[in-house]
Coordinates of C-alpha atoms in Angstrom, one line a residue:
Chain N
M222 CA -35.6 -51.7 8.1
T223 CA -37.7 -49.9 5.8
L224 CA -36.6 -47.1 3.1
R225 CA -38.6 -44.5 5.1
D226 CA -36.3 -44.6 8.5
H227 CA -33.2 -44.2 6.8
N228 CA -31.6 -40.5 5.8
L229 CA -31.5 -40.4 2.0
K230 CA -27.6 -38.8 2.2
Y231 CA -26.4 -41.2 4.2
E232 CA -28.2 -44.1 2.2
L233 CA -26.9 -42.5 -1.0
R234 CA -22.7 -42.8 0.9
R235 CA -23.9 -46.6 1.0
L236 CA -23.3 -46.6 -2.8
Q237 CA -19.6 -45.9 -2.2
A238 CA -19.5 -49.1 -1.5
I239 CA -19.3 -49.6 -5.3
T240 CA -15.4 -50.7 -6.4
P241 CA -14.2 -51.9 -9.7
R242 CA -13.1 -55.5 -9.8
P243 CA -9.8 -56.0 -8.3
E244 CA -8.4 -57.9 -11.2
W245 CA -9.3 -55.4 -13.7
K246 CA -7.4 -52.5 -10.8
A247 CA -4.3 -54.2 -11.1
A248 CA -4.3 -54.9 -14.9
A249 CA -5.3 -51.3 -15.4
R250 CA -2.6 -49.8 -13.3
Q251 CA 0.0 -52.0 -14.5
Q252 CA -1.0 -50.9 -18.0
L253 CA -1.1 -47.5 -17.1
L254 CA 2.2 -47.3 -15.2
M255 CA 4.2 -49.1 -18.2
H256 CA 2.3 -46.2 -20.8
V257 CA 3.6 -43.4 -18.2
R258 CA 6.7 -44.5 -18.3
A259 CA 7.1 -44.9 -22.0
T260 CA 5.9 -41.5 -22.5
Q261 CA 8.5 -40.0 -19.8
E262 CA 10.3 -36.6 -21.3
P263 CA 13.9 -37.4 -21.9
V264 CA 16.1 -35.9 -18.9
A265 CA 17.1 -33.0 -20.7
A266 CA 13.1 -32.2 -21.4
G267 CA 12.8 -32.9 -17.9
A268 CA 15.0 -29.9 -17.0
R269 CA 13.2 -27.7 -18.7
L270 CA 9.7 -28.7 -17.2
R271 CA 11.1 -28.3 -14.2
V272 CA 12.1 -24.6 -14.9
H273 CA 8.5 -24.2 -16.3
L274 CA 7.2 -25.8 -13.4
F275 CA 9.3 -23.7 -10.9
W276 CA 7.5 -20.6 -13.0
H277 CA 3.9 -22.4 -12.7
G278 CA 4.9 -22.6 -8.6
V279 CA 6.1 -18.9 -8.3
R280 CA 2.7 -17.5 -10.6
R281 CA 0.3 -19.8 -8.7
T282 CA 1.6 -18.9 -5.1
V283 CA 2.1 -15.2 -6.4
L284 CA -1.4 -15.2 -8.1
Q285 CA -2.6 -16.0 -4.9
P286 CA -4.8 -13.6 -3.4
A287 CA -3.4 -13.8 -0.1
S288 CA 0.2 -13.5 -1.4
L289 CA -1.4 -10.4 -3.4
L290 CA -2.5 -8.9 -0.3
L291 CA 0.9 -9.0 1.4
V292 CA 2.8 -7.9 -1.7
M293 CA 0.8 -5.4 -1.6
L294 CA 0.6 -4.5 2.2
G295 CA 4.8 -5.1 2.4
F296 CA 4.7 -2.6 -0.5
T297 CA 2.5 -0.1 1.0
L298 CA 4.4 -0.5 4.5
S299 CA 7.6 -0.2 3.4
S300 CA 6.2 2.9 0.9
S301 CA 5.3 4.6 4.1
L302 CA 8.2 3.8 6.3
L303 CA 10.5 5.2 3.9
V304 CA 8.0 8.3 3.7
N305 CA 7.8 8.3 7.4
A306 CA 11.9 8.3 7.4
A307 CA 12.4 10.8 5.0
Y308 CA 10.2 13.3 7.1
Y309 CA 12.9 12.9 9.6
S310 CA 15.7 13.1 8.1
L311 CA 17.7 16.1 8.3
P312 CA 20.6 17.5 5.8
G313 CA 23.2 15.5 5.3
D314 CA 21.2 12.3 5.5
R315 CA 20.5 10.0 2.3
L316 CA 16.7 10.7 2.5
Y317 CA 17.1 14.6 2.6
G318 CA 16.9 14.2 -1.1
L319 CA 13.6 12.4 -0.8
K320 CA 12.0 14.6 1.6
I321 CA 12.6 18.0 -0.8
G322 CA 11.7 15.9 -3.2
L323 CA 8.2 15.0 -1.5
E324 CA 8.1 19.1 -0.5
S325 CA 8.3 19.9 -4.2
T326 CA 6.1 17.7 -5.1
Q327 CA 3.1 18.5 -2.8
L328 CA 3.8 22.0 -4.1
A329 CA 3.3 21.2 -7.3
F330 CA 0.1 19.6 -6.6
A331 CA -0.8 22.6 -5.0
R332 CA -3.8 24.3 -6.3
G333 CA -3.8 28.1 -6.7
N334 CA -1.1 30.7 -4.5
A335 CA -2.7 30.4 -1.4
K336 CA -2.1 26.9 -1.0
Q337 CA 1.2 27.2 -1.8
A338 CA 1.6 29.9 0.5
E339 CA 0.5 28.3 3.6
L340 CA 2.6 25.1 2.1
Q341 CA 6.0 27.2 1.8
I342 CA 5.4 28.6 5.4
T343 CA 4.9 24.6 6.7
F344 CA 8.0 23.7 5.1
A345 CA 9.8 26.9 6.7
K346 CA 8.8 25.4 10.4
H347 CA 10.4 21.8 8.9
R348 CA 13.5 24.0 8.6
L349 CA 13.3 25.4 11.6
N350 CA 12.9 22.1 13.2
E351 CA 16.0 21.1 11.3
L352 CA 18.3 24.1 12.2
A353 CA 17.9 22.4 16.1
A354 CA 18.3 19.4 15.4
I355 CA 21.5 19.6 13.5
V356 CA 23.0 22.1 16.0
A357 CA 22.3 19.0 18.8
R358 CA 23.5 16.6 16.9
P359 CA 26.7 15.1 18.4
S360 CA 28.5 13.0 15.2
T361 CA 28.8 15.8 13.4
S362 CA 31.6 17.8 13.3
P363 CA 31.6 21.9 13.6
E364 CA 32.6 22.3 10.0
V365 CA 29.5 20.4 8.6
K366 CA 27.6 21.6 11.0
Q367 CA 28.0 25.0 9.7
A368 CA 27.4 24.2 6.4
Q369 CA 24.3 22.4 7.4
V370 CA 22.9 25.2 8.9
A371 CA 23.9 27.3 6.3
E372 CA 21.9 25.4 3.6
T373 CA 18.7 25.2 5.8
V374 CA 19.0 28.7 6.4
L375 CA 19.6 29.8 2.6
R376 CA 16.5 27.1 2.0
L377 CA 14.3 28.6 4.7
K378 CA 15.0 31.9 3.1
D379 CA 13.9 31.4 0.3
Q380 CA 10.9 29.5 0.9
V381 CA 9.5 32.8 3.1
T382 CA 10.2 34.8 0.5
S383 CA 8.7 32.6 -2.0
A384 CA 5.4 32.3 0.1
Q385 CA 5.6 36.4 0.5
Q386 CA 5.8 36.7 -3.6
Q387 CA 2.6 34.3 -3.4
V388 CA 0.9 36.1 -1.2
R389 CA 1.4 39.4 -3.2
S390 CA 0.5 37.8 -6.4
L391 CA -3.0 37.7 -4.9
P392 CA -5.9 39.8 -6.2
E393 CA -5.2 43.2 -4.1
Q394 CA -8.7 43.2 -2.5
G395 CA -10.6 40.6 -1.1
N396 CA -10.6 38.4 1.9
S397 CA -8.4 35.5 0.8
A398 CA -5.8 38.3 0.1
F399 CA -6.2 39.5 3.3
S400 CA -6.2 36.4 5.7
L401 CA -3.7 34.7 3.9
A402 CA -0.8 37.5 4.2
L403 CA -2.4 38.2 8.0
A404 CA -1.1 34.4 8.1
V405 CA 1.9 34.5 6.5
D406 CA 2.8 38.0 8.9
S407 CA 1.7 35.7 12.1
D408 CA 4.2 32.7 10.4
A409 CA 6.8 34.6 9.6
S410 CA 6.5 36.7 12.9
E411 CA 6.1 33.6 14.9
L412 CA 9.7 32.0 12.7
A413 CA 11.9 35.0 13.5
A414 CA 11.0 34.7 17.2
S415 CA 11.6 31.0 17.3
L416 CA 15.2 30.8 15.5
N417 CA 16.2 34.2 17.2
R418 CA 15.4 32.4 20.5
R419 CA 17.6 29.0 19.2
A420 CA 20.3 30.6 17.7
K421 CA 20.8 32.5 21.5
T422 CA 21.9 28.7 22.4
M423 CA 23.6 28.3 19.3
P424 CA 27.6 28.4 18.8
P425 CA 28.7 32.1 17.9
D426 CA 30.2 30.5 14.5
F427 CA 26.1 29.7 13.3
R428 CA 24.7 33.1 14.8
A429 CA 25.7 35.4 11.8
G430 CA 23.6 33.3 9.2
I431 CA 21.0 32.6 11.6
Q432 CA 20.7 36.7 12.4
E433 CA 20.4 37.1 8.4
A434 CA 17.5 34.6 7.8
V435 CA 15.7 36.1 11.0
D436 CA 16.0 39.4 9.1
S437 CA 14.7 37.9 6.2
M438 CA 11.9 36.8 8.0
E439 CA 11.0 40.0 10.1
S440 CA 10.9 42.1 6.8
T441 CA 8.9 39.3 5.0
S442 CA 5.8 39.5 8.0
L443 CA 6.4 42.7 7.9
S444 CA 5.7 42.8 4.2
A445 CA 3.0 41.0 4.5
L446 CA 1.0 42.7 6.8
A447 CA 1.6 45.8 4.5
T448 CA -0.5 43.4 1.9
A449 CA -2.8 43.0 4.7
I450 CA -3.7 46.4 5.2
S451 CA -3.7 47.6 1.4
S452 CA -6.0 44.6 0.7
T453 CA -8.2 45.8 3.4
A454 CA -10.6 48.7 4.1
T455 CA -9.4 49.6 7.6
G456 CA -12.0 52.5 9.9
T457 CA -14.6 50.0 9.1
D458 CA -14.2 47.2 10.9
P459 CA -13.1 47.1 14.5
V460 CA -12.1 44.1 14.5
V461 CA -10.0 43.9 11.8
D462 CA -8.5 47.2 13.2
N463 CA -7.5 45.9 16.2
H464 CA -6.1 42.9 15.0
L465 CA -3.8 44.9 12.4
A466 CA -3.2 47.3 15.3
D467 CA -1.9 44.2 17.7
S468 CA 0.5 43.1 15.1
L469 CA 2.2 46.3 14.4
W470 CA 2.4 47.1 18.5
D471 CA 4.5 43.8 18.4
K472 CA 6.5 44.8 15.5
V473 CA 7.2 48.4 17.1
Q474 CA 8.0 46.6 20.4
G475 CA 10.2 44.3 18.3
V476 CA 12.3 46.4 16.8
Q477 CA 12.8 48.7 20.1
L478 CA 14.3 45.2 21.8
R479 CA 16.7 45.2 19.3
V480 CA 17.5 49.2 19.5
E481 CA 18.3 48.8 23.0
A482 CA 20.5 45.5 22.5
A483 CA 22.6 47.8 20.0
Q484 CA 22.6 50.2 22.4
Q485 CA 24.2 48.2 24.9
E486 CA 26.5 46.7 22.4
A487 CA 27.1 50.6 21.5
R488 CA 28.7 51.2 25.4
M489 CA 30.9 48.5 24.6
L490 CA 32.8 50.3 22.4
P491 CA 35.3 54.0 23.5
S492 CA 32.8 56.9 22.9
G493 CA 35.1 58.4 20.4
D494 CA 35.5 55.8 18.8
P495 CA 33.5 56.4 15.0
A496 CA 31.2 53.3 14.8
H497 CA 30.2 54.2 18.6
A498 CA 29.0 57.8 17.1
A499 CA 27.4 56.4 13.8
A500 CA 25.7 53.2 15.8
T501 CA 24.5 56.4 18.2
K502 CA 23.2 58.6 15.6
L503 CA 21.5 55.6 13.9
L504 CA 19.8 53.8 16.7
V505 CA 18.4 57.1 17.8
A506 CA 16.9 57.7 14.2
A507 CA 15.0 54.4 14.8
N508 CA 13.7 55.1 17.9
T509 CA 12.4 58.6 16.6
L510 CA 10.8 56.4 12.9
L511 CA 9.5 53.8 16.2
A512 CA 7.6 56.7 17.9
E513 CA 6.0 58.0 14.5
A514 CA 5.3 54.6 13.9
S515 CA 3.5 54.3 17.5
V516 CA 1.4 57.5 16.9
A517 CA 0.2 56.6 13.1
V518 CA -1.1 53.1 15.1
Q519 CA -3.0 55.2 17.6
A520 CA -4.6 57.2 14.6
G521 CA -5.1 54.0 12.4
Q522 CA -3.0 55.1 9.6
F523 CA -1.8 51.3 9.6
A524 CA -0.4 52.4 6.0
V525 CA 2.0 54.9 8.0
A526 CA 3.2 52.9 10.4
V527 CA 3.9 49.9 8.7
Q528 CA 6.4 51.9 6.5
A529 CA 7.9 53.7 9.6
V530 CA 8.4 50.2 11.5
A531 CA 9.7 49.2 8.5
A532 CA 12.2 52.4 8.1
A533 CA 13.3 51.8 11.8
K534 CA 14.3 48.3 11.8
D535 CA 16.4 49.2 8.1
A536 CA 18.4 51.6 11.1
V537 CA 18.7 48.8 13.3
K538 CA 20.2 46.9 11.2
T539 CA 22.4 49.1 9.8
A540 CA 23.0 49.8 13.5
D541 CA 24.1 46.8 14.5
L542 CA 26.3 45.6 10.9
A543 CA 28.8 48.5 12.1
L544 CA 28.8 47.7 16.0
A545 CA 29.7 44.1 14.8
E546 CA 32.4 45.0 12.9
A547 CA 33.6 47.6 15.5
L548 CA 33.6 45.0 17.9
A549 CA 35.4 42.7 16.1
V550 CA 38.1 44.8 15.3
S551 CA 38.2 45.7 18.8
A552 CA 39.3 42.1 20.4
N553 CA 41.4 41.5 17.6
Q554 CA 42.7 44.5 18.8
E555 CA 42.8 43.5 22.3
S556 CA 44.3 40.1 21.5
E557 CA 47.0 41.8 19.4
V558 CA 47.9 43.2 22.5
E559 CA 47.9 40.7 25.0
V560 CA 50.0 38.7 22.8
G561 CA 52.4 41.5 23.0
A562 CA 51.9 43.1 19.6
T563 CA 54.9 45.6 18.7
A564 CA 53.8 49.0 19.9
T565 CA 54.6 50.4 16.3
V566 CA 51.1 48.4 15.3
T567 CA 49.4 49.6 18.2
D568 CA 50.4 53.3 17.4
Q569 CA 49.7 52.8 13.8
L570 CA 46.2 52.0 14.9
L571 CA 45.6 54.2 17.1
D572 CA 46.9 57.2 15.3
A573 CA 44.5 56.4 11.6
P574 CA 41.3 54.5 12.4
G575 CA 41.9 52.7 9.1
E576 CA 39.6 51.2 6.8
T577 CA 36.9 49.9 9.3
A578 CA 36.1 53.3 10.4
T579 CA 35.9 54.5 7.1
H580 CA 33.7 51.6 5.8
T581 CA 31.4 52.6 9.5
Q582 CA 31.9 55.8 8.7
S583 CA 29.8 54.8 4.9
F584 CA 26.8 53.7 7.0
I585 CA 25.8 56.8 8.7
P586 CA 23.6 58.6 7.0
E587 CA 24.1 62.4 6.8
T588 CA 20.3 63.2 9.0
T589 CA 17.8 61.2 10.7
E590 CA 15.3 62.2 7.3
E591 CA 17.1 60.4 5.2
V592 CA 16.0 57.1 7.0
L593 CA 12.3 58.2 7.2
P594 CA 9.6 56.9 4.9
Chain K
M50 CA -9.7 -29.1 7.1
K51 CA -10.4 -32.1 5.7
G52 CA -10.9 -30.5 2.6
L53 CA -7.7 -28.3 3.0
V54 CA -5.7 -31.4 3.7
D55 CA -6.7 -33.4 0.7
K56 CA -6.6 -30.0 -1.4
L57 CA -2.8 -29.7 -0.2
R58 CA -2.0 -33.5 -0.8
G59 CA -3.2 -32.6 -4.1
Q60 CA -1.3 -30.0 -5.0
A61 CA 1.3 -31.8 -4.3
L62 CA 1.0 -34.5 -6.2
L63 CA -0.1 -32.1 -9.2
E64 CA 3.5 -31.2 -8.7
R65 CA 5.0 -34.3 -8.8
L66 CA 2.9 -35.4 -11.6
A67 CA 4.0 -32.2 -13.9
A68 CA 7.0 -33.4 -13.3
Q69 CA 6.6 -36.6 -15.1
D70 CA 7.4 -38.5 -11.7
S71 CA 5.5 -42.3 -12.4
E72 CA 5.7 -42.9 -8.9
A73 CA 3.0 -40.2 -8.1
F74 CA 1.1 -41.3 -10.7
A75 CA 0.4 -44.8 -8.9
E76 CA -0.1 -42.7 -6.1
V77 CA -3.1 -40.8 -8.1
Y78 CA -4.4 -44.0 -9.1
D79 CA -4.4 -45.8 -6.0
L80 CA -6.1 -42.6 -4.2
Y81 CA -8.5 -41.9 -7.0
V82 CA -9.3 -45.6 -9.3
D83 CA -12.6 -46.4 -7.0
R84 CA -14.3 -43.2 -7.0
I85 CA -13.8 -42.5 -10.6
F86 CA -14.8 -45.7 -11.5
R87 CA -18.1 -45.3 -9.2
Y88 CA -18.4 -42.3 -10.6
V89 CA -18.4 -43.4 -14.0
V90 CA -20.2 -46.6 -13.5
L91 CA -23.3 -44.7 -12.5
K92 CA -23.4 -42.8 -15.8
L93 CA -22.7 -45.6 -18.4
P94 CA -24.5 -49.1 -19.2
T95 CA -21.8 -51.4 -18.8
Q96 CA -19.1 -52.6 -16.4
E97 CA -16.9 -53.0 -19.2
D98 CA -17.7 -49.4 -20.7
A99 CA -16.8 -48.3 -17.2
E100 CA -13.6 -49.9 -17.1
D101 CA -12.1 -48.4 -20.4
V102 CA -13.3 -44.9 -19.5
S103 CA -11.7 -45.3 -16.1
S104 CA -8.6 -45.9 -17.7
E105 CA -8.5 -43.3 -20.5
V106 CA -9.2 -41.0 -17.5
F107 CA -5.6 -41.5 -15.9
K108 CA -4.2 -41.4 -19.1
R109 CA -5.8 -37.9 -19.9
L110 CA -5.1 -36.8 -16.8
W111 CA -0.8 -37.7 -17.5
Q112 CA -0.9 -35.8 -20.7
Y113 CA -2.8 -32.8 -19.4
V114 CA -0.8 -32.4 -16.8
C115 CA 2.7 -33.4 -18.1
D116 CA 1.8 -30.8 -21.1
G117 CA 1.7 -28.2 -18.5
T118 CA 0.3 -25.4 -20.4
K119 CA -2.5 -24.7 -18.4
V120 CA -2.4 -24.0 -14.5
V121 CA -4.1 -26.7 -12.7
D122 CA -4.5 -26.1 -8.7
N123 CA -7.5 -28.5 -8.2
L124 CA -6.5 -32.4 -8.6
N125 CA -10.3 -33.4 -7.3
A126 CA -11.7 -30.6 -9.9
L127 CA -9.6 -31.6 -12.9
I128 CA -9.9 -35.7 -12.8
Y129 CA -14.1 -35.4 -12.4
Q130 CA -13.7 -33.0 -14.7
I131 CA -11.6 -35.7 -17.6
A132 CA -14.3 -38.2 -16.1
R133 CA -17.1 -35.8 -16.9
N134 CA -15.7 -34.9 -20.4
L135 CA -15.5 -38.3 -21.3
V136 CA -18.6 -40.1 -20.4
A137 CA -20.0 -36.9 -22.7
D138 CA -17.5 -38.3 -25.3
Y139 CA -19.1 -41.7 -24.9
Y140 CA -22.7 -40.7 -25.2
R141 CA -21.9 -38.2 -28.1
N142 CA -20.3 -41.1 -29.7
R143 CA -23.4 -43.7 -29.3
E144 CA -25.4 -40.9 -30.5
R145 CA -23.5 -40.7 -33.8
K146 CA -24.3 -44.3 -33.8
P147 CA -26.7 -44.0 -33.3
T148 CA -28.8 -45.1 -30.5
V149 CA -30.8 -42.9 -27.7
S150 CA -29.8 -39.6 -26.1
A151 CA -27.9 -39.1 -22.8
D152 CA -30.6 -38.1 -20.5
D153 CA -32.7 -41.2 -22.2
F154 CA -29.9 -44.1 -21.5
P155 CA -31.3 -46.8 -19.8
I156 CA -28.8 -47.1 -17.1
E157 CA -28.3 -50.6 -15.8
I158 CA -26.2 -52.1 -13.5
A159 CA -25.4 -55.2 -16.2
D160 CA -22.0 -56.5 -14.2
E161 CA -23.1 -59.9 -11.5
R162 CA -20.5 -58.8 -9.3
Q163 CA -22.0 -55.2 -9.0
L164 CA -25.4 -56.3 -8.7
D165 CA -24.1 -58.1 -5.8
V166 CA -22.7 -55.1 -4.1
V167 CA -25.8 -53.2 -4.6
R168 CA -28.0 -55.6 -3.2
S169 CA -25.9 -55.7 -0.3
I170 CA -26.8 -52.8 0.5
E171 CA -30.2 -52.2 2.1
H172 CA -32.2 -50.1 -0.6
G173 CA -29.3 -50.1 -3.1
I174 CA -31.5 -50.6 -6.1
E175 CA -34.1 -48.6 -5.7
L176 CA -31.9 -45.7 -4.9
T177 CA -29.7 -46.6 -7.9
Q178 CA -32.6 -46.6 -10.2
A179 CA -33.8 -43.3 -8.4
I180 CA -30.6 -41.6 -9.1
Q181 CA -30.6 -43.1 -13.0
Q182 CA -34.3 -41.7 -13.5
L183 CA -33.2 -37.9 -12.6
P184 CA -31.8 -35.8 -15.6
T185 CA -28.5 -35.3 -15.8
D186 CA -27.6 -32.6 -13.8
Y187 CA -29.2 -33.1 -10.8
R188 CA -27.6 -36.6 -11.9
E189 CA -24.4 -35.1 -11.4
V190 CA -24.5 -32.8 -8.7
V191 CA -26.4 -35.9 -6.5
V192 CA -23.3 -37.8 -7.0
L193 CA -20.6 -35.9 -7.1
R194 CA -22.0 -34.5 -3.3
Y195 CA -23.9 -37.5 -1.6
I196 CA -21.3 -40.3 -3.4
E197 CA -18.6 -38.5 -4.2
D198 CA -18.6 -36.4 -0.7
L199 CA -16.9 -33.4 -2.9
S200 CA -17.2 -29.9 -1.8
T201 CA -19.4 -27.4 -3.7
D202 CA -16.1 -25.4 -4.7
D203 CA -15.1 -28.5 -6.5
I204 CA -18.2 -29.2 -8.0
A205 CA -18.7 -25.9 -9.2
Q206 CA -15.4 -25.9 -10.6
I207 CA -16.0 -29.5 -12.7
M208 CA -19.7 -28.5 -13.5
G209 CA -18.4 -25.0 -14.7
R210 CA -21.4 -23.1 -12.7
T211 CA -20.9 -21.0 -9.7
K212 CA -21.2 -22.3 -6.3
G213 CA -24.6 -20.6 -5.5
A214 CA -25.7 -22.8 -9.2
I215 CA -24.6 -25.7 -7.5
R216 CA -27.0 -25.4 -4.6
V217 CA -29.8 -24.8 -6.3
L218 CA -29.3 -27.4 -8.4
L219 CA -28.5 -29.7 -5.2
H220 CA -31.6 -28.6 -3.4
R221 CA -33.8 -29.5 -6.6
A222 CA -32.5 -32.7 -7.2
T223 CA -32.7 -33.7 -3.8
Q224 CA -36.7 -32.9 -3.8
L225 CA -36.4 -35.0 -7.2
L226 CA -35.1 -37.9 -5.4
R227 CA -37.5 -37.8 -2.9
Q228 CA -40.6 -37.7 -5.0
H229 CA -38.9 -41.0 -7.4
L230 CA -37.9 -42.6 -3.8
S231 CA -41.6 -42.2 -2.3
H232 CA -42.9 -43.6 -6.1
H233 CA -40.6 -46.2 -4.6
D234 CA -42.1 -46.6 -1.6
P235 CA -45.1 -44.8 -1.1
A236 CA -45.1 -45.1 2.8
R237 CA -41.7 -42.8 2.5
P238 CA -43.0 -39.0 3.6
Q239 CA -41.1 -36.4 1.5
S240 CA -39.7 -34.7 4.6
E241 CA -37.5 -37.6 5.6
V242 CA -34.4 -36.5 3.3

C-alpha cells in the first residue's frame, strides 16, 4: 500500500503511537509526586485556599452566560410577577402601596397635561374596580370594608378632580383641549354611572360615601363639558354640535332621573313636614332649570345649557340632603315609638319640629331665581 | 458529547488540583503524560529535551493551579499552553547560546526507540519529516488538531487566536503538508488529504 492510498488525517493520527519511555514515565511520575507533596501547603493555608476555591467556583458558575441568562430571566420573571401581583392588589394588601407608587411614577414620567389627565382617568377606573372587589371580599369585616371603601372613594375623587384640573390648564382654544375635555367628560360620566350602579348593590352603610363620589364625578363631567364648549367655536361644525348636544341631553336626563327619585322620597314624608316642603320647592326649581337647559340645547346655546344643568344638579343635591336627613329623623322617631318611647318625648317632638326642621329650612331658597344661573 | 465529558472531567480535576490534591495531580499526569511528551517530542530535537520539558510542564501546571490567582476552566488548553510556552522558552534559550532559529531547527528523532516507533508506522518517517518542514504555526495546528485531537476551541485558546483564524491556519497547513508529501511521493495527488 503506497502513501497515496491513505487518508492524510488518518495517517497523522497514527503518530499517536509515539509514546515516552516507560521507565522515564514511571520515574518522572515518582519525582513529580514527591515534588508536589513537598510543596503542599499546611492545613490552615489549605482552608484559606478552599475558601478561595469556593469563590472561584461561585464566580465561574455565576459568570457562565447560561447562569447570567438564568439570573436575568429569574429577575425579570419575579419583577413581572411582583408588578402583576401589585396590579391586582386591593387597599389593605401589602402590595397596594407598590401599586399606588407605580401609578405615581407613571404619572411623574407622563409628559404634558393631556397625558397626565388620561392617566388620572385610567387610574380612577382602577379605583372603581377596586371598590367592587372590596365589597365582594368575603373575609373582611364590615368596619374594615367601610374604611377601605372610604379610602378608595377619596382617591377616586382626587384622581377625577386632578384630571379636570389638567384639562383646565390646557390652552383654552385648540383641538387637544377640546378632545381631551370631551374624553374627560365621557369617562367621568361613565365612571359616575358605573359607581352609581354598583352603589345600589352595596350595603347601605357604604352608599353615603359613594354617592358623594358620584356627585363629584358628575360635576367633573359637567365641568369638562363646559371646558370643551369654551374651547371650540360652536355652530360651525354640525358634527361637533351634535356631539355636544347629545352629551348635554344625557346630562339633562341624568338630573331628571335624580329629580324623580327625590320626588318619590319626598312623598314618604308627611305633607306637613318642613323638609317635604323645602325639597319639593327645590325639585320644582330643578325641573324649571332642566326645561331651560333643554331649550338652550335646542337653540345651540350650549354654554347656557351647561350652567342650567349644573344649577339643577345642585338643587337636586340639596333636596337629597334635606330629604335624607328628614327621613333619618322620621325613621328614628318610628323606632322609638315602636319600642314604647314615653308619650312626653313624642309630644315634645310633635310640638316642636326641633333642630332638624330648622336645619332643613336653611336649605330652602327664598325664590327659584336663587338657583337659576 | 465526548468533548463535554472531557471538559467536565478536566474541570473536576482542576478543582481538586486547586485544592492541592496530590492524587488529582497523579491522575492528570497519567492522563496527559503521553500526549504532552508526543506534542513536545515532535517539536524538540532530542528525546532527552522532550523528557525534561515534559516534566517541567507538570511542575508548572501544579504551581499555576495552586497559585489560584487566575481562573482556569479548561485543563486541556492550560496544559498544552504551558507546554507550548516551555518549547518557546527552550528555543529562546538556544538562540541566546546561539544556534539556529526555531523554524529552521532541524528536528530529528534521534532516539532509536522513537525511530523504531515511527518506522513501525506506515509512512511515519515521511509524515514526521513533512510536519517538520512546516512553519511553526502550521506545525502547531496540525499536531494539535490531527495528532492530539484537540478541538478548534481548545487550539484557539492555546494559540491565543480566534477559532476562525485557527480554521484558516489549519486549511493552509493541510495544503502545504499535502505539497510536502507529494514531493516525497510524486505519485500522490494533492486532493487526497
